[in-house]
Short mmCIF file of C-alpha atoms in Angstrom, two decimals:
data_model
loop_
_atom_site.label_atom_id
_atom_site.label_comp_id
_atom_site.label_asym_id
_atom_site.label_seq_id
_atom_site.Cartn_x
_atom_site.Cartn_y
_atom_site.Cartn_z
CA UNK A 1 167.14 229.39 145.03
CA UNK A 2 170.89 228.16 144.87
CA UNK A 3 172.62 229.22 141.79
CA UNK A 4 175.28 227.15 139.92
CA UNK A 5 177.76 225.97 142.09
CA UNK A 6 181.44 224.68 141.56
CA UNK A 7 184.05 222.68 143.40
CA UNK A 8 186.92 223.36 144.41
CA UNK A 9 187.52 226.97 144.05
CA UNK A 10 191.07 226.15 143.20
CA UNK A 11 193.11 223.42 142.38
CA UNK A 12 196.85 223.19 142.08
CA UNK A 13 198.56 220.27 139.74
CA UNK A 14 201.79 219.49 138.54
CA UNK A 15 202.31 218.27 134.86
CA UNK A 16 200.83 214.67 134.27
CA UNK A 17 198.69 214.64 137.35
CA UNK A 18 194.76 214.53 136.67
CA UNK A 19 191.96 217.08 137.71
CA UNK A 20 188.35 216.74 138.54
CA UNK A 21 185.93 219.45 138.48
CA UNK A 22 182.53 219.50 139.64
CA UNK A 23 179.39 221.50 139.31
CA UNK A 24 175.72 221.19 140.75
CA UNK A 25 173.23 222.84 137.93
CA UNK A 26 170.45 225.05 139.20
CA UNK A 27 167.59 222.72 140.75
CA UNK A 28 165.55 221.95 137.56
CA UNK A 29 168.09 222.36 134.82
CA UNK A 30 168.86 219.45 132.94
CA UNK A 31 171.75 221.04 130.54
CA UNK A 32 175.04 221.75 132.13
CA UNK A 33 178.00 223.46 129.67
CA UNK A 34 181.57 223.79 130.52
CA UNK A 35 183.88 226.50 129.20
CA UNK A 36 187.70 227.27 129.44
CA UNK A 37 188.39 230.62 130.11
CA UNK A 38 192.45 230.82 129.50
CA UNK A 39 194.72 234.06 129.69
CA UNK A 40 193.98 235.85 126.67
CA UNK A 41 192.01 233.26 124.69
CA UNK A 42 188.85 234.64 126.00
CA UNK A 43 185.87 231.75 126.63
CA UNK A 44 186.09 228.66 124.89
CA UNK A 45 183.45 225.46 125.24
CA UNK A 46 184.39 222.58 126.33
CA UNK A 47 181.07 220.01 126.83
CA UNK A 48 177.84 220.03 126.98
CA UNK A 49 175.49 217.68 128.75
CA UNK A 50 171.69 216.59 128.92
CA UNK A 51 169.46 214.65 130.38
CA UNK A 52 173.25 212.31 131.16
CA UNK A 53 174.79 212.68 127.65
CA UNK A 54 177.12 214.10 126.23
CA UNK A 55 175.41 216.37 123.46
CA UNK A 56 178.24 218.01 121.97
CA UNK A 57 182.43 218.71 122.50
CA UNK A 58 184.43 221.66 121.30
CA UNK A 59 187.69 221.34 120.01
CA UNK A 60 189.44 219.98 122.60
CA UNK A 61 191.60 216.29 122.56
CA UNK A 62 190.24 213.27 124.33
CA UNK A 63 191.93 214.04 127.42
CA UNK A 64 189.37 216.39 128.52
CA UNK A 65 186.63 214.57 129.18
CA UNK A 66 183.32 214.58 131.73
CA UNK A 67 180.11 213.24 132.71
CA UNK A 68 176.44 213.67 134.05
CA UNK A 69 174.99 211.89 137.03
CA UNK A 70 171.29 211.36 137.21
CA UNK A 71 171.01 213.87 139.54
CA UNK A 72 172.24 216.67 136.58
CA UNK A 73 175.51 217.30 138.68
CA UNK A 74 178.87 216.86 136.47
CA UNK A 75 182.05 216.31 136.47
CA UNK A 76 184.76 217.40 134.07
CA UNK A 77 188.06 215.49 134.33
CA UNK A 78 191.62 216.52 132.54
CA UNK A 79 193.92 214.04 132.64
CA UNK A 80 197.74 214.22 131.43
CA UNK A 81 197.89 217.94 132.54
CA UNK A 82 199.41 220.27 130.49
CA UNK A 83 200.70 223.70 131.65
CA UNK A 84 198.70 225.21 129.11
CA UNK A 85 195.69 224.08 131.16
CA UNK A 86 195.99 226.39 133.94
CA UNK A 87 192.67 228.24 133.01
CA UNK A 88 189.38 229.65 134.79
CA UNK A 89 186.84 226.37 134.31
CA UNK A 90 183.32 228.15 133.70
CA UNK A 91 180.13 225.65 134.17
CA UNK A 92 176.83 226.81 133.21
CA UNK A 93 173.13 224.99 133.20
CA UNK A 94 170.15 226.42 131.44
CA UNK A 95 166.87 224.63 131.86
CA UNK A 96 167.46 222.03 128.81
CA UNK A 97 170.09 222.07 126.10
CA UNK A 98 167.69 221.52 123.05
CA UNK A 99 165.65 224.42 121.27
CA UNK A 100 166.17 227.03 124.36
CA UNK A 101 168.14 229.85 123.28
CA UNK A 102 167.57 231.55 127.00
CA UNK A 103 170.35 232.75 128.52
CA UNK A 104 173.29 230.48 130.38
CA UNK A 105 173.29 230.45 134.39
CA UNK A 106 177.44 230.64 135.29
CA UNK A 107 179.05 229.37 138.38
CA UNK A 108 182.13 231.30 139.37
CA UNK A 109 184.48 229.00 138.09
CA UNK A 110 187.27 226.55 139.41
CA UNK A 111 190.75 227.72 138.97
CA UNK A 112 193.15 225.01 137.79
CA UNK A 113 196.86 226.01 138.13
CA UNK A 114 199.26 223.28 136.37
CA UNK A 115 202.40 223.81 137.52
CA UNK B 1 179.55 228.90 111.82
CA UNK B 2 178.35 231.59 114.68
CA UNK B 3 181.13 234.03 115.84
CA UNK B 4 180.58 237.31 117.74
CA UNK B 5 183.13 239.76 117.39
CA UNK B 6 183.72 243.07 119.90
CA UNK B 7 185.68 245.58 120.38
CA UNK B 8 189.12 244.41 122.90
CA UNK B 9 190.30 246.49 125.50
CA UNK B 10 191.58 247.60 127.56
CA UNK B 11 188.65 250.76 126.63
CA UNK B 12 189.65 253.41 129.64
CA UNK B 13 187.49 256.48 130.55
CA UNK B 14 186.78 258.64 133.19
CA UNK B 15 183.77 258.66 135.06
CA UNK B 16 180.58 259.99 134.33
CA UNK B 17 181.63 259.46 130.64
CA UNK B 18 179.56 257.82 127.92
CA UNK B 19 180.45 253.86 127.35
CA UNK B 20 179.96 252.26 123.96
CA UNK B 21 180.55 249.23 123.42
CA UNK B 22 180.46 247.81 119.82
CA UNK B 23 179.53 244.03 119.03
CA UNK B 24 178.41 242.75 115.80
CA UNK B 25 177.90 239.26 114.90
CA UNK B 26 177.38 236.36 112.70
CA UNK B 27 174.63 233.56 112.54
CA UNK B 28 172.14 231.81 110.22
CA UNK B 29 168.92 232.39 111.66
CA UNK B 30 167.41 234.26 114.67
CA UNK B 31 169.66 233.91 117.66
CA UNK B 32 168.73 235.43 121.14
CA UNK B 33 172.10 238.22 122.16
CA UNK B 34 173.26 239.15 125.54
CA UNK B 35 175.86 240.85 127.03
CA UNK B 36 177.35 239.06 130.29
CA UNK B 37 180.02 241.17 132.93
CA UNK B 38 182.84 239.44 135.01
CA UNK B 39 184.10 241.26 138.05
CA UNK B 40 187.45 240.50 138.91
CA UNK B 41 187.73 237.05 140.22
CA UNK B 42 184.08 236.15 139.79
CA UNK B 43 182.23 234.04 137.15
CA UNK B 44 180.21 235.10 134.64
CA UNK B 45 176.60 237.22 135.45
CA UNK B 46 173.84 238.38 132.82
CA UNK B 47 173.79 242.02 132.11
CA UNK B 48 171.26 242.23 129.56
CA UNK B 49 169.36 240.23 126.76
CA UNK B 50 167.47 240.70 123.14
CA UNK B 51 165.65 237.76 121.56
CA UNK B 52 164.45 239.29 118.31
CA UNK B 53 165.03 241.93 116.14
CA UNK B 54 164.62 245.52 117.98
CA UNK B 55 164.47 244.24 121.11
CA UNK B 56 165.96 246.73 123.89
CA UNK B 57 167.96 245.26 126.77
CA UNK B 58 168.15 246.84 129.39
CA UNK B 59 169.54 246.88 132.85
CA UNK B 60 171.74 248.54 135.31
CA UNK B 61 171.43 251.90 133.14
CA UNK B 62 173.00 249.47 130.05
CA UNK B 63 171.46 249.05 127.21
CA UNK B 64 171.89 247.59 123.97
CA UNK B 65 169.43 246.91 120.98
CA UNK B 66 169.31 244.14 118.22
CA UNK B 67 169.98 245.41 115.01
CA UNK B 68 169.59 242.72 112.23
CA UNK B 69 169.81 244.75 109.28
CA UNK B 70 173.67 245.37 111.09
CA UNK B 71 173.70 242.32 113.07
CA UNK B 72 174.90 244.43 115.96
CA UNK B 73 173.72 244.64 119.26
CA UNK B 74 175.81 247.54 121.07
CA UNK B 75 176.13 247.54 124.69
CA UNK B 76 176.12 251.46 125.62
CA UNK B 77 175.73 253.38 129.07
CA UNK B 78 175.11 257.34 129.63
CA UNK B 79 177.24 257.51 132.19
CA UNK B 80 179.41 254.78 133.73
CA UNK B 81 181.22 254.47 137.25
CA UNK B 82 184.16 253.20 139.01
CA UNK B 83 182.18 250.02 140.16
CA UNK B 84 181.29 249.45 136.18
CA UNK B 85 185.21 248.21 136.01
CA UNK B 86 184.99 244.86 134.38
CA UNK B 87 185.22 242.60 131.47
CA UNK B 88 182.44 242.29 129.22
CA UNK B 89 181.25 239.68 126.89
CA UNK B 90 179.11 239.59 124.10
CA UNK B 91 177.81 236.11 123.23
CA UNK B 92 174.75 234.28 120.82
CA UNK B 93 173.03 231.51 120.99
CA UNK B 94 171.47 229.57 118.57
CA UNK B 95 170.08 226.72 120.46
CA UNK B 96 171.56 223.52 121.86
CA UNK B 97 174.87 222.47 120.54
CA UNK B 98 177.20 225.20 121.11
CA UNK B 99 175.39 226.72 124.27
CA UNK B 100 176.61 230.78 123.94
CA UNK B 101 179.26 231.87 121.36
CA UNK B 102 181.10 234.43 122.83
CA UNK B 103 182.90 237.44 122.28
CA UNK B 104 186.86 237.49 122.79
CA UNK B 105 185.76 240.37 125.91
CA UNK B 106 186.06 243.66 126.56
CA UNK B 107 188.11 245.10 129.75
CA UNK B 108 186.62 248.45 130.66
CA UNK B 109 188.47 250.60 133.59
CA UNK B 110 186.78 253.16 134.93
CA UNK B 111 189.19 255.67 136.27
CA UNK B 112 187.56 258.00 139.32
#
């Protein structure tokens, strides 16, 4: 069975440019999180999605923002980049977002470097 | 609000030595607690989980058990090895919103 999977490995921006992430949950899984892991600031969320909606955001501003396609897949897009962006992008799916306290399946991330 | 707080590293030991690792955290309710490991340049994998109170996680030779008079769940090993070398996370979940609140991390080296 085919874990989480992200795409691209790694990305390379310059300030102001946009990024798009993507991540294919494990077949079945309807919830997919996303996390920020930056240098130092350990893991912070981002988004999570189910069943094609947004559910709930973390403290992030507007220009991080995503979606969910009907197939579960997602997308998470930063636009205006910053170079505090340049962060390990974690996405995670766990069969569905709403009572289940199982654990959280991880990809192995995207790499964003804003340069 | 849930928060997990652990122990930062770098924590350095030789090999063959005895790994503790503390975590303790904070939650209304009964949250499920795991420990997760990141290799260098790899995502995040599951080392271990405890859904209720004294649960035992276990793998790998890890363990760690949920205390809730404490609220601790302490990720120990009797004897760890070079390949052990990573960062480790401590995280809760509650259900839904948040997904896992995590730990800031722990870097362990392992020195041969």
């Amino acid at each position: 069975e085919a874990g989480v999977t992200q795409s691209p490995t790694h990305l390379i921006k310059t300030r102001g440019q946009q990024a798009t992430l993507r991540c294919s949950p494990i077949s079945g899984h309807t919830s997919v999180y996303w996390y920020q892991q930056a240098l130092g600031l350990g893991l912070q969320f981002l988004l999570w999605y189910d069943e094609g909606e947004e559910r709930n955001r973390g403290n992030f501003p507007p220009r991080f923002s995503g979606r969910q396609f009907p197939n579960y897949s997602s997308e998470l897009n930063v636009n205006a980049l910053e170079l505090e962006d340049s962060a390990l992008y974690l996405c995670a799916s766990s069969l569905n977002g709403g009572l289940d306290t199982g654990e959280l399946f991880f990809g192995e991330g995207s790499r964003l470097t804003v340069l | 609000g849930n928060s997990v707080t652990q122990m930062e590293g770098p924590v350095t030991l030789s090999e063959e030595a005895f790994l503790t690792i503390n975590c303790t955290y904070t939650a209304t309710g009964y949250p499920s607690l795991f420990w997760y490991v990141q290799y260098p340049g790899e995502g995040l994998q599951l080392l271990l989980k405890a859904t209720k109170a004294d649960d035992k996680g276990s793998n790998k030779g890890f363990e760690a058990t949920y205390r809730k008079e404490t609220t601790s769940f302490h990720l120990e090993k009797g004897s760890v090895q070079v390949s052990d070398s990573a960062v480790y996370f401590c995280a809760l979940r509650r259900g839904g919103a948040d997904g896992l609140t995590f730990g800031k991390g722990t870097h362990l080296i392992i020195q041969p």
